[in-house]
Amino acid sequence: TQLLEQSPQFLSIQEGENLTVYCNSSSVFSSLQWYRQEPGEGPVLLVTVVTGGEVKKLKRLTFQFGDARKDSSLHITAAQPGDTGLYLCAGARDDKIIFGKGTRLHILP
Amino acid sequence: GAVVSQHPSWVICKSGTSVKIECRSLDFQATTMFWYRQFPKQSLMLMATSNEGSKATYEQGVEKDKFLINHASLTLSTLTVTSAHPEDSSFYICSATTSGDPYEQYFGPGTRLTVT
């Protein structure tokens, strides 16, 4: 059973466009992390959200934690080729960390 | 801060031999270290969780006699793939957490293992 669903799985868009990646679950998480991974490298932590309804911004990236702490979204404004990568969300629950399957994002120049 | 290194970054070995991969936290003491396996274009698959000085906790389906994990200190964990076979070829990534937040993971750069 996949406890953390990410969508879309793949996304290819033109530079300058906006996009949103979703991370959904029926379970409540105590915190949720977003990571970005480039080919041949380990994932890099982008942000942690803890409070329901919390919004965090990292330059052109906006992260939101759902009010019920069951879902999260990542919105990228004016995507750049450097945003290309695999985006992973991970939820913390019962001392376990659960990763989503990831969203593979490709930004076309 | 919170830098994790892995060594080697890539290794090729013959079937039947053993390979050891090191994971080090360079500028912090790691409360817990994790070992993941990742297949091409897929997400991370947790193999085991290890705490310094205690036995690793393996995920269901991961053979603990094949994937030996030693967490000798707060800055070093090793994964040994014993009697490697071609199907063990994969990208192995370790991560570590700090005492500040047990859920924020700092990942190493990964080790590409190819078994011929």
PDB file of C-alpha atoms in Angstrom:
ATOM      1  CA  THR A   1       0.000   0.000   0.000  1.00  0.00           C
ATOM      2  CA  GLN A   2       1.425   3.332  -1.069  1.00  0.00           C
ATOM      3  CA  LEU A   3       0.753   5.630   1.882  1.00  0.00           C
ATOM      4  CA  LEU A   4       2.048   8.740   0.185  1.00  0.00           C
ATOM      5  CA  GLU A   5       0.882   9.444  -3.343  1.00  0.00           C
ATOM      6  CA  GLN A   6       2.732  11.943  -5.461  1.00  0.00           C
ATOM      7  CA  SER A   7       1.336  13.456  -8.615  1.00  0.00           C
ATOM      8  CA  PRO A   8       2.086  13.884 -11.349  1.00  0.00           C
ATOM      9  CA  GLN A   9       4.721  11.180 -11.734  1.00  0.00           C
ATOM     10  CA  PHE A  10       6.262  12.968 -14.697  1.00  0.00           C
ATOM     11  CA  LEU A  11       6.058  16.546 -15.848  1.00  0.00           C
ATOM     12  CA  SER A  12       7.767  18.209 -18.760  1.00  0.00           C
ATOM     13  CA  ILE A  13       7.116  21.924 -19.243  1.00  0.00           C
ATOM     14  CA  GLN A  14       8.656  24.953 -20.894  1.00  0.00           C
ATOM     15  CA  GLU A  15      10.928  27.330 -19.068  1.00  0.00           C
ATOM     16  CA  GLY A  16       8.965  30.165 -17.510  1.00  0.00           C
ATOM     17  CA  GLU A  17       5.807  28.190 -16.825  1.00  0.00           C
ATOM     18  CA  ASN A  18       4.372  27.534 -13.393  1.00  0.00           C
ATOM     19  CA  LEU A  19       3.686  24.100 -11.961  1.00  0.00           C
ATOM     20  CA  THR A  20       2.391  22.369  -8.880  1.00  0.00           C
ATOM     21  CA  VAL A  21       3.353  18.969  -7.503  1.00  0.00           C
ATOM     22  CA  TYR A  22       1.101  17.224  -5.018  1.00  0.00           C
ATOM     23  CA  CYS A  23       1.753  14.822  -2.184  1.00  0.00           C
ATOM     24  CA  ASN A  24      -1.372  13.186  -0.754  1.00  0.00           C
ATOM     25  CA  SER A  25      -2.201  10.683   1.932  1.00  0.00           C
ATOM     26  CA  SER A  26      -5.097   9.495   4.042  1.00  0.00           C
ATOM     27  CA  SER A  27      -2.773   9.482   7.045  1.00  0.00           C
ATOM     28  CA  VAL A  28      -1.766  12.351   9.303  1.00  0.00           C
ATOM     29  CA  PHE A  29       1.918  13.185   9.453  1.00  0.00           C
ATOM     30  CA  SER A  30       3.761  14.934  12.255  1.00  0.00           C
ATOM     31  CA  SER A  31       5.982  16.611   9.667  1.00  0.00           C
ATOM     32  CA  LEU A  32       6.658  16.438   5.974  1.00  0.00           C
ATOM     33  CA  GLN A  33       9.839  17.021   4.031  1.00  0.00           C
ATOM     34  CA  TRP A  34      10.475  17.832   0.382  1.00  0.00           C
ATOM     35  CA  TYR A  35      13.698  16.779  -1.322  1.00  0.00           C
ATOM     36  CA  ARG A  36      15.154  17.293  -4.786  1.00  0.00           C
ATOM     37  CA  GLN A  37      17.440  14.730  -6.361  1.00  0.00           C
ATOM     38  CA  GLU A  38      19.542  15.190  -9.460  1.00  0.00           C
ATOM     39  CA  PRO A  39      20.768  12.204 -11.506  1.00  0.00           C
ATOM     40  CA  GLY A  40      23.634  10.319  -9.889  1.00  0.00           C
ATOM     41  CA  GLU A  41      23.407  12.263  -6.646  1.00  0.00           C
ATOM     42  CA  GLY A  42      21.715  11.927  -3.293  1.00  0.00           C
ATOM     43  CA  PRO A  43      18.530  13.840  -2.458  1.00  0.00           C
ATOM     44  CA  VAL A  44      18.888  17.305  -0.985  1.00  0.00           C
ATOM     45  CA  LEU A  45      16.519  18.541   1.693  1.00  0.00           C
ATOM     46  CA  LEU A  46      14.522  21.559   0.528  1.00  0.00           C
ATOM     47  CA  VAL A  47      12.100  22.184   3.364  1.00  0.00           C
ATOM     48  CA  THR A  48      10.274  20.750   6.361  1.00  0.00           C
ATOM     49  CA  VAL A  49       6.685  21.672   7.150  1.00  0.00           C
ATOM     50  CA  VAL A  50       5.238  20.895  10.539  1.00  0.00           C
ATOM     51  CA  THR A  51       2.123  22.939  11.239  1.00  0.00           C
ATOM     52  CA  GLY A  52      -1.185  22.382   9.446  1.00  0.00           C
ATOM     53  CA  GLY A  53      -1.737  25.153   6.908  1.00  0.00           C
ATOM     54  CA  GLU A  54       1.907  26.179   7.014  1.00  0.00           C
ATOM     55  CA  VAL A  55       3.360  27.870   3.946  1.00  0.00           C
ATOM     56  CA  LYS A  56       7.079  28.154   3.344  1.00  0.00           C
ATOM     57  CA  LYS A  57       8.837  29.886   0.480  1.00  0.00           C
ATOM     58  CA  LEU A  58      12.242  29.142  -0.943  1.00  0.00           C
ATOM     59  CA  LYS A  59      12.886  31.644  -3.747  1.00  0.00           C
ATOM     60  CA  ARG A  60      10.522  30.537  -6.550  1.00  0.00           C
ATOM     61  CA  LEU A  61       9.353  27.457  -4.658  1.00  0.00           C
ATOM     62  CA  THR A  62       6.313  27.597  -2.379  1.00  0.00           C
ATOM     63  CA  PHE A  63       5.532  24.683  -0.077  1.00  0.00           C
ATOM     64  CA  GLN A  64       2.228  24.219   1.693  1.00  0.00           C
ATOM     65  CA  PHE A  65       1.171  21.718   4.325  1.00  0.00           C
ATOM     66  CA  GLY A  66      -2.529  20.848   4.347  1.00  0.00           C
ATOM     67  CA  ASP A  67      -4.656  21.985   7.264  1.00  0.00           C
ATOM     68  CA  ALA A  68      -5.161  18.376   8.348  1.00  0.00           C
ATOM     69  CA  ARG A  69      -1.470  17.523   7.837  1.00  0.00           C
ATOM     70  CA  LYS A  70      -2.362  14.797   5.348  1.00  0.00           C
ATOM     71  CA  ASP A  71      -1.171  16.454   2.171  1.00  0.00           C
ATOM     72  CA  SER A  72       1.286  18.948   0.820  1.00  0.00           C
ATOM     73  CA  SER A  73       2.005  20.817  -2.376  1.00  0.00           C
ATOM     74  CA  LEU A  74       5.041  22.299  -4.031  1.00  0.00           C
ATOM     75  CA  HIS A  75       4.473  25.180  -6.423  1.00  0.00           C
ATOM     76  CA  ILE A  76       7.235  26.425  -8.678  1.00  0.00           C
ATOM     77  CA  THR A  77       6.880  29.833 -10.286  1.00  0.00           C
ATOM     78  CA  ALA A  78       8.624  30.620 -13.579  1.00  0.00           C
ATOM     79  CA  ALA A  79      10.383  27.260 -13.792  1.00  0.00           C
ATOM     80  CA  GLN A  80      14.030  27.237 -14.838  1.00  0.00           C
ATOM     81  CA  PRO A  81      16.061  24.412 -16.422  1.00  0.00           C
ATOM     82  CA  GLY A  82      17.943  24.204 -13.125  1.00  0.00           C
ATOM     83  CA  ASP A  83      14.723  23.057 -11.458  1.00  0.00           C
ATOM     84  CA  THR A  84      14.934  19.790 -13.399  1.00  0.00           C
ATOM     85  CA  GLY A  85      15.134  16.784 -11.119  1.00  0.00           C
ATOM     86  CA  LEU A  86      13.274  14.222  -9.070  1.00  0.00           C
ATOM     87  CA  TYR A  87      11.155  15.780  -6.329  1.00  0.00           C
ATOM     88  CA  LEU A  88      10.404  13.556  -3.361  1.00  0.00           C
ATOM     89  CA  CYS A  89       8.088  14.154  -0.460  1.00  0.00           C
ATOM     90  CA  ALA A  90       8.548  12.253   2.785  1.00  0.00           C
ATOM     91  CA  GLY A  91       6.118  12.075   5.668  1.00  0.00           C
ATOM     92  CA  ALA A  92       7.012  11.324   9.269  1.00  0.00           C
ATOM     93  CA  ARG A  93       4.534   9.107  11.137  1.00  0.00           C
ATOM     94  CA  ASP A  94       4.915   6.784  14.126  1.00  0.00           C
ATOM     95  CA  ASP A  95       8.701   7.183  14.114  1.00  0.00           C
ATOM     96  CA  LYS A  96       8.743   6.069  10.485  1.00  0.00           C
ATOM     97  CA  ILE A  97       9.596   8.113   7.438  1.00  0.00           C
ATOM     98  CA  ILE A  98       7.610   7.294   4.321  1.00  0.00           C
ATOM     99  CA  PHE A  99       8.736   8.461   0.899  1.00  0.00           C
ATOM    100  CA  GLY A 100       6.499   9.113  -2.047  1.00  0.00           C
ATOM    101  CA  LYS A 101       7.433   7.660  -5.425  1.00  0.00           C
ATOM    102  CA  GLY A 102       8.579  11.035  -6.640  1.00  0.00           C
ATOM    103  CA  THR A 103       7.775  13.477  -9.409  1.00  0.00           C
ATOM    104  CA  ARG A 104      10.251  13.618 -12.234  1.00  0.00           C
ATOM    105  CA  LEU A 105      10.326  17.191 -13.488  1.00  0.00           C
ATOM    106  CA  HIS A 106      11.948  18.283 -16.741  1.00  0.00           C
ATOM    107  CA  ILE A 107      12.116  21.931 -17.656  1.00  0.00           C
ATOM    108  CA  LEU A 108      12.691  22.585 -21.335  1.00  0.00           C
ATOM    109  CA  PRO A 109      14.817  25.633 -22.229  1.00  0.00           C
TER     110      PRO A 109
ATOM    111  CA  GLY B   1      26.525  22.062   7.871  1.00  0.00           C
ATOM    112  CA  ALA B   2      25.060  18.538   7.926  1.00  0.00           C
ATOM    113  CA  VAL B   3      27.284  17.050   5.263  1.00  0.00           C
ATOM    114  CA  VAL B   4      27.270  13.324   4.614  1.00  0.00           C
ATOM    115  CA  SER B   5      29.885  11.573   2.521  1.00  0.00           C
ATOM    116  CA  GLN B   6      29.930   8.133   0.961  1.00  0.00           C
ATOM    117  CA  HIS B   7      32.832   6.085  -0.233  1.00  0.00           C
ATOM    118  CA  PRO B   8      33.333   4.812  -2.813  1.00  0.00           C
ATOM    119  CA  SER B   9      31.175   6.806  -5.207  1.00  0.00           C
ATOM    120  CA  TRP B  10      31.180   3.905  -7.615  1.00  0.00           C
ATOM    121  CA  VAL B  11      32.479   0.363  -7.576  1.00  0.00           C
ATOM    122  CA  ILE B  12      32.585  -2.554  -9.978  1.00  0.00           C
ATOM    123  CA  CYS B  13      33.060  -5.998  -8.529  1.00  0.00           C
ATOM    124  CA  LYS B  14      32.876  -9.595  -9.665  1.00  0.00           C
ATOM    125  CA  SER B  15      30.016 -11.864  -8.762  1.00  0.00           C
ATOM    126  CA  GLY B  16      30.642 -13.666  -5.476  1.00  0.00           C
ATOM    127  CA  THR B  17      32.835 -11.005  -3.913  1.00  0.00           C
ATOM    128  CA  SER B  18      31.906  -8.633  -1.078  1.00  0.00           C
ATOM    129  CA  VAL B  19      31.821  -4.867  -1.209  1.00  0.00           C
ATOM    130  CA  LYS B  20      31.887  -2.402   1.674  1.00  0.00           C
ATOM    131  CA  ILE B  21      30.362   1.053   1.409  1.00  0.00           C
ATOM    132  CA  GLU B  22      31.119   3.717   4.014  1.00  0.00           C
ATOM    133  CA  CYS B  23      28.813   6.506   5.104  1.00  0.00           C
ATOM    134  CA  ARG B  24      30.187   9.337   7.220  1.00  0.00           C
ATOM    135  CA  SER B  25      28.632  12.403   8.768  1.00  0.00           C
ATOM    136  CA  LEU B  26      31.373  14.998   8.404  1.00  0.00           C
ATOM    137  CA  ASP B  27      30.317  17.867  10.609  1.00  0.00           C
ATOM    138  CA  PHE B  28      27.742  16.443  12.985  1.00  0.00           C
ATOM    139  CA  GLN B  29      27.021  13.401  15.067  1.00  0.00           C
ATOM    140  CA  ALA B  30      24.335  11.297  13.457  1.00  0.00           C
ATOM    141  CA  THR B  31      21.628  10.046  15.760  1.00  0.00           C
ATOM    142  CA  THR B  32      20.419   7.580  13.195  1.00  0.00           C
ATOM    143  CA  MET B  33      21.641   6.483   9.805  1.00  0.00           C
ATOM    144  CA  PHE B  34      19.568   4.972   7.022  1.00  0.00           C
ATOM    145  CA  TRP B  35      20.501   2.884   4.014  1.00  0.00           C
ATOM    146  CA  TYR B  36      18.474   3.082   0.830  1.00  0.00           C
ATOM    147  CA  ARG B  37      18.566   1.411  -2.519  1.00  0.00           C
ATOM    148  CA  GLN B  38      17.373   3.147  -5.640  1.00  0.00           C
ATOM    149  CA  PHE B  39      16.662   1.616  -9.020  1.00  0.00           C
ATOM    150  CA  PRO B  40      16.827   3.724 -12.193  1.00  0.00           C
ATOM    151  CA  LYS B  41      14.114   6.349 -12.354  1.00  0.00           C
ATOM    152  CA  GLN B  42      12.491   5.116  -9.169  1.00  0.00           C
ATOM    153  CA  SER B  43      12.111   6.414  -5.670  1.00  0.00           C
ATOM    154  CA  LEU B  44      14.125   5.402  -2.634  1.00  0.00           C
ATOM    155  CA  MET B  45      13.635   1.996  -1.072  1.00  0.00           C
ATOM    156  CA  LEU B  46      14.556   1.895   2.605  1.00  0.00           C
ATOM    157  CA  MET B  47      16.738  -1.100   3.404  1.00  0.00           C
ATOM    158  CA  ALA B  48      17.586  -0.599   7.048  1.00  0.00           C
ATOM    159  CA  THR B  49      17.834   1.844   9.915  1.00  0.00           C
ATOM    160  CA  SER B  50      20.817   1.856  12.221  1.00  0.00           C
ATOM    161  CA  ASN B  51      21.667   3.514  15.500  1.00  0.00           C
ATOM    162  CA  GLU B  52      25.180   3.710  16.865  1.00  0.00           C
ATOM    163  CA  GLY B  53      26.120   0.727  18.957  1.00  0.00           C
ATOM    164  CA  SER B  54      23.012  -1.310  18.276  1.00  0.00           C
ATOM    165  CA  LYS B  55      21.883  -3.763  15.643  1.00  0.00           C
ATOM    166  CA  ALA B  56      20.327  -2.412  12.500  1.00  0.00           C
ATOM    167  CA  THR B  57      16.612  -2.741  11.905  1.00  0.00           C
ATOM    168  CA  TYR B  58      15.992  -4.202   8.475  1.00  0.00           C
ATOM    169  CA  GLU B  59      12.919  -3.625   6.344  1.00  0.00           C
ATOM    170  CA  GLN B  60      10.803  -6.555   5.333  1.00  0.00           C
ATOM    171  CA  GLY B  61      12.320  -8.458   2.452  1.00  0.00           C
ATOM    172  CA  VAL B  62      15.881  -7.227   3.004  1.00  0.00           C
ATOM    173  CA  GLU B  63      18.291 -10.050   3.838  1.00  0.00           C
ATOM    174  CA  LYS B  64      20.313  -9.013   6.852  1.00  0.00           C
ATOM    175  CA  ASP B  65      22.927 -11.704   6.227  1.00  0.00           C
ATOM    176  CA  LYS B  66      23.486 -10.362   2.744  1.00  0.00           C
ATOM    177  CA  PHE B  67      23.482  -6.671   3.568  1.00  0.00           C
ATOM    178  CA  LEU B  68      25.579  -6.319   6.703  1.00  0.00           C
ATOM    179  CA  ILE B  69      25.341  -2.994   8.455  1.00  0.00           C
ATOM    180  CA  ASN B  70      27.759  -1.829  11.111  1.00  0.00           C
ATOM    181  CA  HIS B  71      27.277   1.454  12.915  1.00  0.00           C
ATOM    182  CA  ALA B  72      30.514   1.704  14.834  1.00  0.00           C
ATOM    183  CA  SER B  73      30.375   5.351  15.831  1.00  0.00           C
ATOM    184  CA  LEU B  74      28.156   8.409  15.725  1.00  0.00           C
ATOM    185  CA  THR B  75      29.800   9.456  12.476  1.00  0.00           C
ATOM    186  CA  LEU B  76      30.303   6.196  10.590  1.00  0.00           C
ATOM    187  CA  SER B  77      28.059   3.458   9.271  1.00  0.00           C
ATOM    188  CA  THR B  78      29.068   0.789   6.777  1.00  0.00           C
ATOM    189  CA  LEU B  79      27.056  -1.407   4.450  1.00  0.00           C
ATOM    190  CA  THR B  80      28.680  -4.598   3.232  1.00  0.00           C
ATOM    191  CA  VAL B  81      27.099  -6.407   0.326  1.00  0.00           C
ATOM    192  CA  THR B  82      28.219 -10.006   0.763  1.00  0.00           C
ATOM    193  CA  SER B  83      28.544 -12.514  -2.062  1.00  0.00           C
ATOM    194  CA  ALA B  84      27.331  -9.936  -4.523  1.00  0.00           C
ATOM    195  CA  HIS B  85      25.325 -10.940  -7.568  1.00  0.00           C
ATOM    196  CA  PRO B  86      24.399  -8.951 -10.677  1.00  0.00           C
ATOM    197  CA  GLU B  87      20.911  -8.331  -9.271  1.00  0.00           C
ATOM    198  CA  ASP B  88      22.541  -6.431  -6.400  1.00  0.00           C
ATOM    199  CA  SER B  89      23.715  -3.822  -8.889  1.00  0.00           C
ATOM    200  CA  SER B  90      22.070  -0.577  -7.869  1.00  0.00           C
ATOM    201  CA  PHE B  91      22.521   2.913  -6.491  1.00  0.00           C
ATOM    202  CA  TYR B  92      22.962   2.762  -2.715  1.00  0.00           C
ATOM    203  CA  ILE B  93      22.386   5.931  -0.705  1.00  0.00           C
ATOM    204  CA  CYS B  94      22.842   6.551   2.982  1.00  0.00           C
ATOM    205  CA  SER B  95      21.347   9.320   5.046  1.00  0.00           C
ATOM    206  CA  ALA B  96      21.688  10.598   8.573  1.00  0.00           C
ATOM    207  CA  THR B  97      19.573  12.561  10.976  1.00  0.00           C
ATOM    208  CA  THR B  98      20.700  14.951  13.667  1.00  0.00           C
ATOM    209  CA  SER B  99      19.469  15.331  17.194  1.00  0.00           C
ATOM    210  CA  GLY B 100      17.788  18.568  16.169  1.00  0.00           C
ATOM    211  CA  ASP B 101      15.106  16.991  14.012  1.00  0.00           C
ATOM    212  CA  PRO B 102      14.759  13.220  13.775  1.00  0.00           C
ATOM    213  CA  TYR B 103      12.912  13.414  10.485  1.00  0.00           C
ATOM    214  CA  GLU B 104      15.101  15.693   8.387  1.00  0.00           C
ATOM    215  CA  GLN B 105      17.508  13.460   6.531  1.00  0.00           C
ATOM    216  CA  TYR B 106      20.845  14.505   5.102  1.00  0.00           C
ATOM    217  CA  PHE B 107      21.808  12.253   2.254  1.00  0.00           C
ATOM    218  CA  GLY B 108      25.162  11.119   1.004  1.00  0.00           C
ATOM    219  CA  PRO B 109      25.963  11.400  -2.706  1.00  0.00           C
ATOM    220  CA  GLY B 110      25.326   7.699  -3.270  1.00  0.00           C
ATOM    221  CA  THR B 111      27.385   4.732  -4.394  1.00  0.00           C
ATOM    222  CA  ARG B 112      26.838   3.102  -7.769  1.00  0.00           C
ATOM    223  CA  LEU B 113      27.489  -0.632  -7.460  1.00  0.00           C
ATOM    224  CA  THR B 114      27.879  -2.756 -10.566  1.00  0.00           C
ATOM    225  CA  VAL B 115      28.327  -6.495 -10.152  1.00  0.00           C
ATOM    226  CA  THR B 116      29.646  -8.305 -13.218  1.00  0.00           C
TER     227      THR B 116
END
